[in-house]
Amino acid sequence: MLHLSFTRWSQAVLLIVALLLPLGMGPYWIHVGAIAWYYALLAASWALLAGYAGQFSFAHVAFAALGGYASALCAGQLGFSLPVAIITAILLAAVIGALIGALVLRLSGPYLALFTLAISEIFRLMLVAEEDVTRGMLGLPVPGLFTGKSDIPYYYLGLALVVLALVAMNGLLATRVGLFLRAIREDEGAARASGVDTTRYKILVFVVTSVIAAIAGIYYGHFIGILTPNIAILPEMGLVIAMAVIGGIESLPGAVIGAVVVFLLSETLRSYGEWRFVLMGLALILVQRFAQNGLFPVLESLGRRRQERRAAIPSVGGPSNG
Amino acid sequence: MSYFLLLAVNGLVIGLIFALVASGLTLVFSVLKVVNFGHGSLYMLGGYASYYLITALGLPSLVGVAGAMVALFIFGVIFERLVIAPMYTDKVERKDEYAIIVTFGLTILLSNLGLVVFGPFSKSPPSFMPGALILGPLILPYDRLIAAVVAVVLLVGLTLFLKRTALGQALDAVSQSRESAAVIGIDPRRMYTIAFGLSSALAGGAGALIAPIFALSPSMGDLPAVQAFIIIVLGGMGSVGGSIAGGILLGLVQGLGVGYLPDPNRALAYTQAFGALLLVVTLLIRPTGLFGRSHLRLE
């Protein structure tokens, strides 16, 4: 008998569904799905940063913008080849991520949130103002990654990035680093007193999550073909926060599912206009108020309980079989 | 010279409005230890509340402003009771994150509700008083003058309330120490609710005062909210006096900056970025604000 947990099972099933989905979908929904992967990358990495490590940052979408713009400018204005441009952008995000991580070492809670909010706004305003370089609100054209008009390669690239990011982050959390990050979140002083190098791990988590956010931005820019400073506006950050919180801020797969469900739902309900976001804001408040670990962990534990009950019945009812 | 005066006076009026918004934010921060990320949408809501009181019910303009403040007080009390209050029970583990998420959720909810209910197009309530005061080279529309005067009255009233009344002193006590205040018979939960209600009323009043000057739009609260964050950090989180001074200063600097810097697009972006930069630097040098006390300060 297979001893896969409900989580593994549901993740495997969802992955297969995601792999097969483009076969039965029109180009519009493949396009939507490919954008959903962008949000999934952001929501999952933000869940690691804010949920696991307790570093509530408003600058996450700014890192996506940083990655996207850096890659686009390197490939366009500076004439780098595409792979070099992408690697440069990722390295830049790692350096800036480390810098921000080092700067905010002393800040926590609302102070950290305000700091990252301001950093994010400064960066966005620079993108708006420096029209000579970024073309401001007109938008910066970005070369594509694949030839041809189909979005299917982007869809699978996005899916691969999400799976890779989840595997990498889960790998990181499975080591002692995961434990240290939790310890820092719960009580930084106590963690330091127990010998955890809090400085190192706080910077590390900023670097890892910033790089993932930047990769998301790079993917998005080359996929959509144009970048505007609006990629880093506060409502975009709000969308990512809502996705992660609704999916489960302490569960990386939960955040991915949250991102996909919230985004697909908002596309399905497009005809309702802004009511979708009213609903999202309400859902964000209600989930936070009544189910702080998100909706999907709740559903999952319900499912697991049912499965356990089902598993328990034969062992009680039919011992004679053995 | 007259150009400078015009910019300075306009900056001063906007600064007073900023000060109203920021003092409300400070009140909540010092008493509840919560940064209300939804403060800007309460400002927006106040603007629309007064608009509908004036245009639909035909109330006089200033009564509309007062009505908006009452409505926002009630809204703030209800929101605090329903959503913020559970934070003080053991059910909520990580209180900082909880407060950020629910107040930020309030912004998403209200600004989009504003879009569907009030519409994306800007609305203008009738002015408080048409015409302008002409003092030599300086032309000051009555709307701005009245908004400034009412803002000053509200700020002075707030300061006196906090300093002179028993309720104000109780708020101050809770802001200094929740436990000690509880020991001498002040119910901290009640003070939280009152502080949040008052703060919402101040934000709503500011929105209602600005309405005849700039038109109303569902996103009108975004900029003042960011300014208010900058102001409360600069003025020392928790300092009402610091918020007032910081608000006026920021309004002046930005008013002059936009007027004097070449290239209006850049000027607008960079005067906003300058404020954000001030916030970043202040937080780095003094994480608890320039004056570093987290309870109410009235000087």
XYZ file of C-alpha atoms in Angstrom:
621
model
C 0.000 0.000 0.000
C 1.156 3.518 -0.827
C 1.961 5.658 2.145
C 1.731 9.009 0.473
C 0.304 11.744 2.624
C -2.710 13.692 1.479
C -0.473 16.673 0.778
C 1.861 14.760 -1.524
C -1.081 13.152 -3.242
C -2.937 16.349 -3.842
C 0.243 18.031 -5.022
C 0.947 15.232 -7.497
C -2.627 15.325 -8.786
C -2.529 19.101 -9.158
C 0.777 18.903 -11.007
C -0.626 16.379 -13.469
C -3.705 18.540 -13.968
C -1.457 21.562 -14.584
C 0.639 19.583 -17.075
C -2.372 18.340 -19.036
C -4.450 21.504 -18.856
C -3.118 23.244 -22.011
C -4.324 20.274 -24.099
C -7.948 21.120 -23.471
C -7.706 24.881 -23.225
C -7.931 27.666 -25.757
C -5.141 30.217 -26.207
C -6.827 32.725 -23.880
C -6.782 30.431 -20.872
C -3.233 29.289 -21.627
C -2.240 32.957 -21.553
C -4.109 33.420 -18.253
C -2.476 30.287 -16.853
C 0.968 31.550 -17.785
C 0.320 34.804 -15.910
C -0.983 32.796 -12.961
C 2.461 31.161 -12.683
C 3.994 34.621 -12.301
C 1.750 35.305 -9.303
C 2.330 31.801 -7.960
C 6.094 32.411 -7.894
C 5.597 35.732 -6.108
C 3.034 34.430 -3.602
C 5.091 31.338 -2.694
C 8.331 33.257 -2.197
C 6.517 35.965 -0.248
C 4.992 33.250 1.948
C 8.517 32.048 2.736
C 9.670 35.570 3.540
C 6.642 36.763 5.505
C 5.102 33.508 6.724
C 8.092 31.347 7.610
C 10.675 33.986 8.389
C 8.285 36.665 9.666
C 9.821 39.412 7.509
C 6.680 41.227 6.341
C 7.874 42.972 3.197
C 5.920 45.250 0.869
C 8.833 45.354 -1.587
C 8.304 41.954 -3.161
C 6.717 43.173 -6.393
C 9.460 45.805 -6.600
C 11.951 42.942 -6.867
C 9.892 41.469 -9.690
C 10.059 44.875 -11.390
C 13.801 45.065 -10.709
C 14.376 41.681 -12.345
C 12.118 42.402 -15.294
C 13.534 45.854 -16.000
C 17.162 44.803 -15.459
C 16.849 41.888 -17.868
C 14.983 43.983 -20.449
C 17.490 46.857 -20.265
C 20.501 44.535 -20.421
C 19.072 42.740 -23.442
C 17.837 45.918 -25.115
C 19.917 49.032 -24.421
C 23.139 47.277 -23.378
C 22.980 44.663 -26.119
C 23.701 41.637 -23.898
C 22.651 38.248 -25.189
C 19.453 36.983 -23.577
C 20.994 34.420 -21.177
C 23.635 36.920 -20.024
C 20.959 39.581 -19.514
C 18.855 37.197 -17.429
C 21.796 36.082 -15.299
C 22.857 39.705 -14.756
C 19.346 40.569 -13.593
C 19.261 37.623 -11.180
C 22.660 38.542 -9.732
C 21.567 42.151 -9.360
C 18.452 41.026 -7.470
C 20.600 38.832 -5.205
C 22.896 41.757 -4.387
C 20.052 44.217 -3.772
C 18.195 41.555 -1.786
C 21.227 41.065 0.438
C 21.573 44.821 0.823
C 17.921 45.257 1.860
C 18.198 42.233 4.128
C 21.219 43.785 5.823
C 19.553 47.194 6.115
C 16.404 45.883 7.806
C 18.155 43.703 10.375
C 17.041 45.969 13.202
C 13.508 46.498 11.946
C 10.514 44.311 12.565
C 6.723 44.321 12.333
C 5.163 47.613 11.210
C 8.558 49.339 10.925
C 9.777 46.748 8.448
C 6.503 47.000 6.533
C 6.797 50.796 6.316
C 10.458 50.604 5.318
C 9.860 48.144 2.489
C 6.767 50.086 1.393
C 8.893 53.236 1.068
C 11.723 51.428 -0.738
C 9.225 49.940 -3.148
C 7.610 53.339 -3.816
C 10.995 55.031 -4.370
C 11.933 52.388 -6.902
C 8.598 52.640 -8.699
C 8.759 56.443 -8.801
C 12.253 56.224 -10.285
C 10.913 53.928 -13.000
C 8.194 56.505 -13.697
C 10.499 59.530 -13.641
C 13.556 58.288 -15.549
C 11.773 58.170 -18.871
C 15.009 58.380 -20.854
C 16.004 54.937 -19.630
C 12.778 53.153 -18.725
C 10.356 54.927 -21.095
C 8.238 55.626 -17.990
C 4.542 54.922 -18.261
C 4.840 54.362 -22.021
C 6.261 50.958 -21.233
C 9.548 49.279 -22.023
C 9.455 46.737 -24.841
C 11.005 43.396 -23.887
C 12.252 40.765 -26.360
C 10.519 37.385 -26.197
C 12.163 34.137 -25.148
C 10.617 31.868 -27.752
C 9.869 32.310 -31.411
C 6.320 31.804 -32.562
C 3.061 33.232 -31.297
C 1.917 30.422 -28.997
C 1.900 30.934 -25.219
C 2.303 27.197 -24.579
C 6.126 27.316 -24.161
C 5.704 30.144 -21.620
C 3.023 28.188 -19.790
C 5.331 25.207 -19.346
C 8.320 27.421 -18.535
C 6.246 29.124 -15.831
C 5.074 25.799 -14.456
C 8.648 24.507 -14.420
C 9.803 27.639 -12.571
C 7.059 27.219 -9.963
C 7.940 23.559 -9.409
C 11.657 24.354 -9.240
C 11.102 27.226 -6.820
C 8.916 25.047 -4.577
C 11.473 22.231 -4.603
C 14.303 24.661 -3.860
C 12.452 26.428 -1.048
C 11.207 23.169 0.471
C 14.754 21.847 0.273
C 15.969 24.901 2.138
C 13.241 24.580 4.773
C 13.943 20.872 5.243
C 17.464 21.687 6.402
C 18.198 23.312 9.730
C 17.761 26.683 8.051
C 13.978 26.155 8.089
C 14.061 25.645 11.819
C 16.287 28.689 12.327
C 13.952 30.875 10.272
C 10.994 29.788 12.373
C 12.965 30.415 15.529
C 13.807 33.935 14.330
C 10.150 34.597 13.593
C 8.941 33.361 16.959
C 11.558 35.093 19.090
C 14.607 36.631 17.539
C 16.365 37.337 20.827
C 15.893 33.780 22.030
C 17.107 32.427 18.684
C 20.237 34.513 18.892
C 20.794 33.495 22.496
C 20.586 29.843 21.442
C 23.404 30.385 18.993
C 21.501 31.013 15.757
C 23.360 33.463 13.541
C 20.215 35.545 13.002
C 21.975 38.132 10.825
C 23.111 35.508 8.363
C 19.766 33.760 8.046
C 17.743 36.951 7.758
C 19.962 38.108 4.891
C 19.823 34.635 3.360
C 16.018 34.556 3.307
C 15.908 38.007 1.705
C 18.373 36.912 -0.993
C 16.532 33.675 -1.780
C 13.066 35.232 -1.945
C 14.265 38.323 -3.834
C 15.906 36.127 -6.450
C 12.696 34.133 -6.902
C 10.684 37.348 -7.186
C 13.172 38.672 -9.740
C 12.952 35.444 -11.750
C 9.176 35.855 -11.710
C 9.568 39.404 -13.034
C 12.034 38.339 -15.719
C 9.679 35.581 -16.832
C 6.721 37.962 -16.857
C 8.545 40.699 -18.796
C 9.820 38.450 -21.554
C 6.451 36.714 -21.754
C 4.203 39.796 -21.915
C 6.691 41.747 -24.043
C 6.231 45.106 -22.299
C 6.932 46.402 -18.796
C 5.433 49.457 -17.100
C 6.093 50.800 -13.587
C 2.568 49.589 -12.746
C 4.028 46.135 -12.173
C 5.193 47.472 -8.791
C 2.161 49.473 -7.639
C 0.742 48.814 -4.206
C -2.451 47.069 -5.431
C -0.228 44.481 -7.162
C 1.491 43.860 -3.830
C -1.963 43.633 -2.291
C -2.893 40.955 -4.808
C 0.192 38.900 -3.907
C -0.480 39.295 -0.170
C -4.132 38.306 -0.639
C -3.143 35.231 -2.658
C -0.602 34.074 -0.085
C -2.840 34.758 2.915
C -5.906 33.113 1.368
C -3.851 30.101 0.290
C -1.991 29.848 3.576
C 0.893 32.103 4.480
C 2.768 29.292 6.201
C 2.356 26.754 3.425
C 4.296 27.225 0.197
C 2.081 24.923 -1.918
C -0.907 26.596 -0.247
C 0.325 29.984 -1.452
C 0.750 28.625 -4.992
C -2.775 27.201 -4.976
C -4.038 30.466 -3.481
C -2.371 32.436 -6.266
C -3.750 30.231 -9.025
C -7.268 30.087 -7.572
C -7.469 33.827 -6.831
C -6.098 34.743 -10.250
C -8.256 32.308 -12.223
C -11.286 33.371 -10.214
C -10.586 37.025 -10.913
C -10.295 36.234 -14.641
C -13.495 34.171 -14.648
C -15.380 36.943 -12.893
C -13.941 39.616 -15.179
C -17.426 40.792 -16.143
C -18.064 41.830 -12.535
C -15.340 44.494 -12.754
C -14.043 45.867 -9.468
C -16.478 43.761 -7.449
C -13.868 41.016 -7.780
C -11.404 43.030 -5.753
C -14.037 44.035 -3.223
C -14.607 40.324 -2.741
C -10.849 39.726 -2.548
C -10.376 42.398 0.134
C -13.279 40.948 2.089
C -11.879 37.426 1.692
C -8.479 38.649 2.873
C -9.941 40.153 6.047
C -12.237 37.178 6.733
C -9.545 34.553 6.159
C -7.157 36.439 8.392
C -9.866 36.874 11.015
C -11.142 33.299 11.072
C -8.520 31.022 9.450
C -5.074 32.492 9.881
C -3.338 29.594 8.218
C -5.324 30.093 5.038
C -8.220 28.313 3.411
C -6.356 25.440 1.789
C -4.643 24.045 4.870
C -8.115 23.993 6.447
C -9.554 22.075 3.495
C -6.538 19.824 3.462
C -6.806 18.912 7.133
C -10.507 18.180 6.634
C -9.574 15.880 3.758
C -6.839 14.244 5.766
C -9.170 13.606 8.666
C -11.683 11.962 6.381
C -8.941 9.831 4.848
C -7.706 8.766 8.270
C -11.212 7.843 9.311
C -11.589 5.761 6.177
C -8.262 4.111 6.869
C -9.250 3.465 10.469
C -12.533 1.667 9.755
C -11.215 -1.560 8.168
C -8.554 -2.045 10.834
C -11.246 -1.883 13.511
C -14.022 -3.658 11.620
C -12.194 -6.508 9.923
C -9.319 -7.964 11.885
C -10.251 -11.465 10.730
C -8.932 -10.701 7.257
C -5.326 -10.605 8.471
C 7.805 86.531 -4.894
C 4.068 86.200 -5.346
C 4.653 82.831 -7.033
C 6.607 81.738 -3.965
C 3.861 82.999 -1.634
C 1.184 81.214 -3.631
C 3.088 77.944 -3.529
C 3.891 78.371 0.149
C 0.293 79.091 1.128
C -1.053 76.216 -0.947
C 1.615 73.960 0.537
C 0.581 75.104 4.005
C -3.098 74.262 3.389
C -2.219 70.795 2.076
C 0.216 70.412 4.974
C -2.573 71.076 7.481
C -4.691 68.391 5.809
C -1.713 66.008 5.946
C -1.338 66.879 9.627
C -4.962 65.887 10.278
C -4.479 62.562 8.507
C -1.170 61.900 10.253
C -2.398 62.803 13.740
C -5.169 60.213 13.388
C -2.646 57.619 12.299
C -0.445 58.536 15.257
C -3.329 58.191 17.686
C -3.966 54.616 16.566
C -0.279 53.789 16.520
C 0.392 55.071 19.991
C -2.663 53.602 21.679
C -3.108 50.319 19.774
C 0.527 49.894 18.617
C -0.857 49.253 15.169
C 0.012 51.004 11.913
C -3.292 51.356 10.100
C -2.516 50.611 6.464
C -6.160 51.369 5.649
C -6.007 54.960 6.863
C -6.042 56.433 3.346
C -9.286 54.701 2.455
C -10.951 56.159 5.556
C -9.906 59.588 4.257
C -11.512 58.715 0.917
C -14.659 57.456 2.633
C -14.923 60.710 4.601
C -14.756 62.731 1.396
C -17.583 60.778 -0.207
C -19.654 60.733 2.993
C -19.646 64.505 3.109
C -20.296 64.704 -0.647
C -23.474 62.634 -0.336
C -24.598 64.388 2.846
C -24.261 67.730 1.069
C -25.629 66.849 -2.368
C -28.231 64.179 -1.547
C -29.524 65.472 1.787
C -28.889 69.125 1.019
C -27.031 69.819 4.248
C -24.839 72.917 4.520
C -21.216 72.213 3.630
C -19.672 72.395 7.090
C -22.492 70.301 8.573
C -21.662 67.772 5.852
C -18.051 67.715 7.047
C -19.163 67.202 10.646
C -21.594 64.489 9.536
C -18.815 62.721 7.658
C -16.684 62.753 10.807
C -19.509 61.236 12.850
C -20.124 58.581 10.187
C -16.439 57.684 10.059
C -16.247 57.549 13.862
C -19.023 54.967 13.845
C -17.371 53.056 11.005
C -14.038 53.033 12.860
C -15.647 51.800 16.084
C -17.416 48.960 14.267
C -14.286 47.929 12.343
C -12.186 47.967 15.498
C -14.728 45.886 17.418
C -15.251 43.320 14.657
C -11.791 42.945 13.159
C -9.035 44.542 15.268
C -10.280 43.575 18.740
C -9.747 39.794 18.288
C -6.055 40.650 18.023
C -5.893 41.118 21.783
C -7.114 37.620 22.503
C -4.923 34.535 22.424
C -6.520 33.426 19.183
C -4.156 35.596 17.162
C -0.560 34.472 17.328
C 1.337 37.020 15.306
C -0.249 40.312 16.106
C 1.917 42.612 13.987
C 1.263 40.675 10.809
C -2.411 40.291 11.662
C -2.865 44.038 12.030
C -0.987 44.829 8.821
C -2.973 42.288 6.810
C -6.454 43.228 8.041
C -5.896 46.969 7.697
C -4.330 46.494 4.272
C -7.296 44.270 3.375
C -9.558 47.160 4.402
C -7.798 49.343 1.812
C -8.326 46.791 -0.961
C -11.960 46.397 0.081
C -12.820 50.085 0.421
C -10.924 51.487 -2.558
C -12.542 48.956 -4.893
C -15.924 49.389 -3.245
C -15.400 53.099 -3.902
C -14.838 52.334 -7.570
C -18.053 50.340 -7.959
C -20.298 52.404 -5.716
C -19.033 55.945 -6.356
C -17.686 55.354 -9.887
C -14.196 55.947 -11.233
C -14.928 59.528 -12.338
C -14.089 62.328 -9.991
C -16.861 64.158 -8.185
C -16.821 67.623 -6.692
C -19.061 68.778 -3.862
C -20.151 72.435 -3.944
C -17.531 74.756 -2.525
C -17.768 75.966 1.071
C -17.908 79.524 -0.184
C -17.261 80.687 -3.737
C -14.740 83.401 -4.472
C -11.300 84.164 -3.136
C -9.595 86.365 -0.616
C -7.254 88.776 -2.395
C -4.408 90.106 -0.322
C -2.171 92.109 -2.630
C -0.421 89.619 -4.889
C -1.811 86.642 -2.999
C -5.042 85.049 -4.164
C -6.453 82.623 -1.642
C -9.686 80.816 -2.585
C -12.142 80.727 0.339
C -12.336 76.949 0.031
C -8.688 76.625 0.951
C -8.947 79.236 3.672
C -11.929 77.511 5.275
C -10.316 74.075 4.988
C -7.184 75.438 6.680
C -9.143 77.150 9.473
C -11.267 74.071 10.180
C -8.140 71.889 10.135
C -6.450 74.173 12.673
C -9.563 74.122 14.879
C -9.641 70.306 14.752
C -5.926 70.000 15.516
C -6.129 72.418 18.440
C -9.265 70.642 19.641
C -7.511 67.271 19.475
C -4.520 68.559 21.411
C -6.731 70.092 24.097
C -8.844 66.940 24.271
C -5.807 64.746 24.816
C -4.249 67.141 27.332
C -7.163 68.435 29.319
C -9.923 65.847 29.460
C -10.087 62.681 31.534
C -10.734 60.601 28.434
C -7.716 62.095 26.669
C -5.545 61.389 29.677
C -6.844 57.826 29.767
C -5.853 57.390 26.112
C -2.402 58.732 26.941
C -2.154 56.355 29.897
C -3.009 53.320 27.760
C -0.498 54.455 25.166
C 2.217 54.528 27.817
C 1.399 51.247 29.466
C -1.582 49.062 28.867
C -1.031 47.103 32.081
C -0.545 50.092 34.361
C -3.590 51.774 32.883
C -5.648 48.649 33.524
C -4.445 48.591 37.126
C -5.857 52.056 37.808
C -9.200 51.095 36.309
C -8.949 52.163 32.690
C -10.345 49.569 30.309
C -7.701 49.342 27.534
C -10.112 47.639 25.115
C -12.489 50.568 25.378
C -9.645 53.018 24.776
C -8.557 51.090 21.676
C -12.036 51.388 20.247
C -12.270 55.092 21.046
C -8.807 55.786 19.601
C -9.635 53.956 16.387
C -12.961 55.761 16.080
C -11.369 59.172 16.666
C -8.606 58.389 14.215
C -11.139 57.409 11.550
C -13.104 60.594 12.228
C -9.954 62.708 11.769
C -9.120 60.965 8.499
C -12.713 61.368 7.346
C -12.726 65.042 8.302
C -9.540 65.621 6.320
C -11.053 63.927 3.277
C -14.223 65.984 3.605
C -12.237 69.236 3.874
C -10.118 68.511 0.812
C -13.161 67.505 -1.278
C -14.106 70.976 -2.605
C -10.430 71.801 -3.341
C -9.420 68.661 -5.203
C -12.104 66.478 -6.705
C -13.052 63.185 -5.047
C -11.876 59.915 -6.529
C -11.705 56.389 -5.096
C -7.903 56.482 -5.152
C -7.627 59.917 -3.506
C -6.444 58.373 -0.234
C -3.365 56.623 -1.593
C -1.041 59.601 -1.627
C -2.082 61.166 1.730
C -1.731 57.731 3.362
C 1.860 57.380 2.198
C 2.538 60.980 3.261
C 1.040 60.223 6.659
C 3.338 57.217 7.097
C 6.297 59.448 6.296
C 5.087 62.122 8.683
C 4.513 59.852 11.659
C 7.924 58.262 11.234
C 9.642 61.638 10.919
C 7.693 63.224 13.746
C 8.384 60.273 16.001
C 5.798 57.541 15.947
C 3.291 58.430 18.622
C 3.897 62.153 18.749
C 0.763 64.148 17.948
C 2.696 67.421 17.977
C 5.372 65.876 15.779
C 2.724 64.737 13.301
C 1.263 68.221 13.077
C 4.663 69.874 12.556
C 5.780 67.124 10.177
C 2.591 67.374 8.131
C 2.871 71.130 7.636
C 6.584 70.849 6.773
C 6.050 68.068 4.259
C 3.194 69.946 2.586
C 5.376 73.044 2.249
C 8.405 71.165 0.905
C 6.341 69.314 -1.663
C 4.339 72.352 -2.695
C 7.533 74.315 -3.328
C 9.346 71.353 -4.852
C 6.708 70.757 -7.499
C 6.603 74.454 -8.305
C 10.321 75.085 -8.599
C 11.921 71.928 -9.953
C 12.212 71.886 -13.747
C 10.477 69.060 -15.633
C 7.088 68.700 -13.879
C 6.882 64.924 -14.369
C 10.168 64.334 -12.585
C 9.432 66.983 -9.981
C 6.178 65.283 -9.015
C 7.791 61.845 -8.836
C 10.877 62.962 -6.978
C 9.164 65.140 -4.387
C 7.163 62.032 -3.459
C 10.267 59.866 -3.583
C 12.080 62.395 -1.399
C 9.531 61.911 1.388
C 9.848 58.142 1.103
C 13.629 58.479 1.238
C 13.335 60.546 4.434
C 11.248 57.729 5.911
C 13.797 55.099 4.935
C 16.713 57.059 6.381
C 14.854 57.870 9.598
C 13.912 54.249 10.144
C 17.498 53.173 9.593
C 18.988 55.709 11.985
C 16.272 55.612 14.620
C 13.988 52.592 14.140
C 11.519 53.996 16.657
C 11.247 57.370 14.949
C 13.260 60.540 15.283
C 12.099 61.216 18.818
C 11.957 57.600 19.813
C 9.023 57.319 22.196
C 6.160 55.115 21.247
C 3.466 56.609 23.449
C 1.512 59.819 22.994
C 3.483 62.994 23.211
C 1.803 66.335 23.245
C 4.594 68.889 23.099
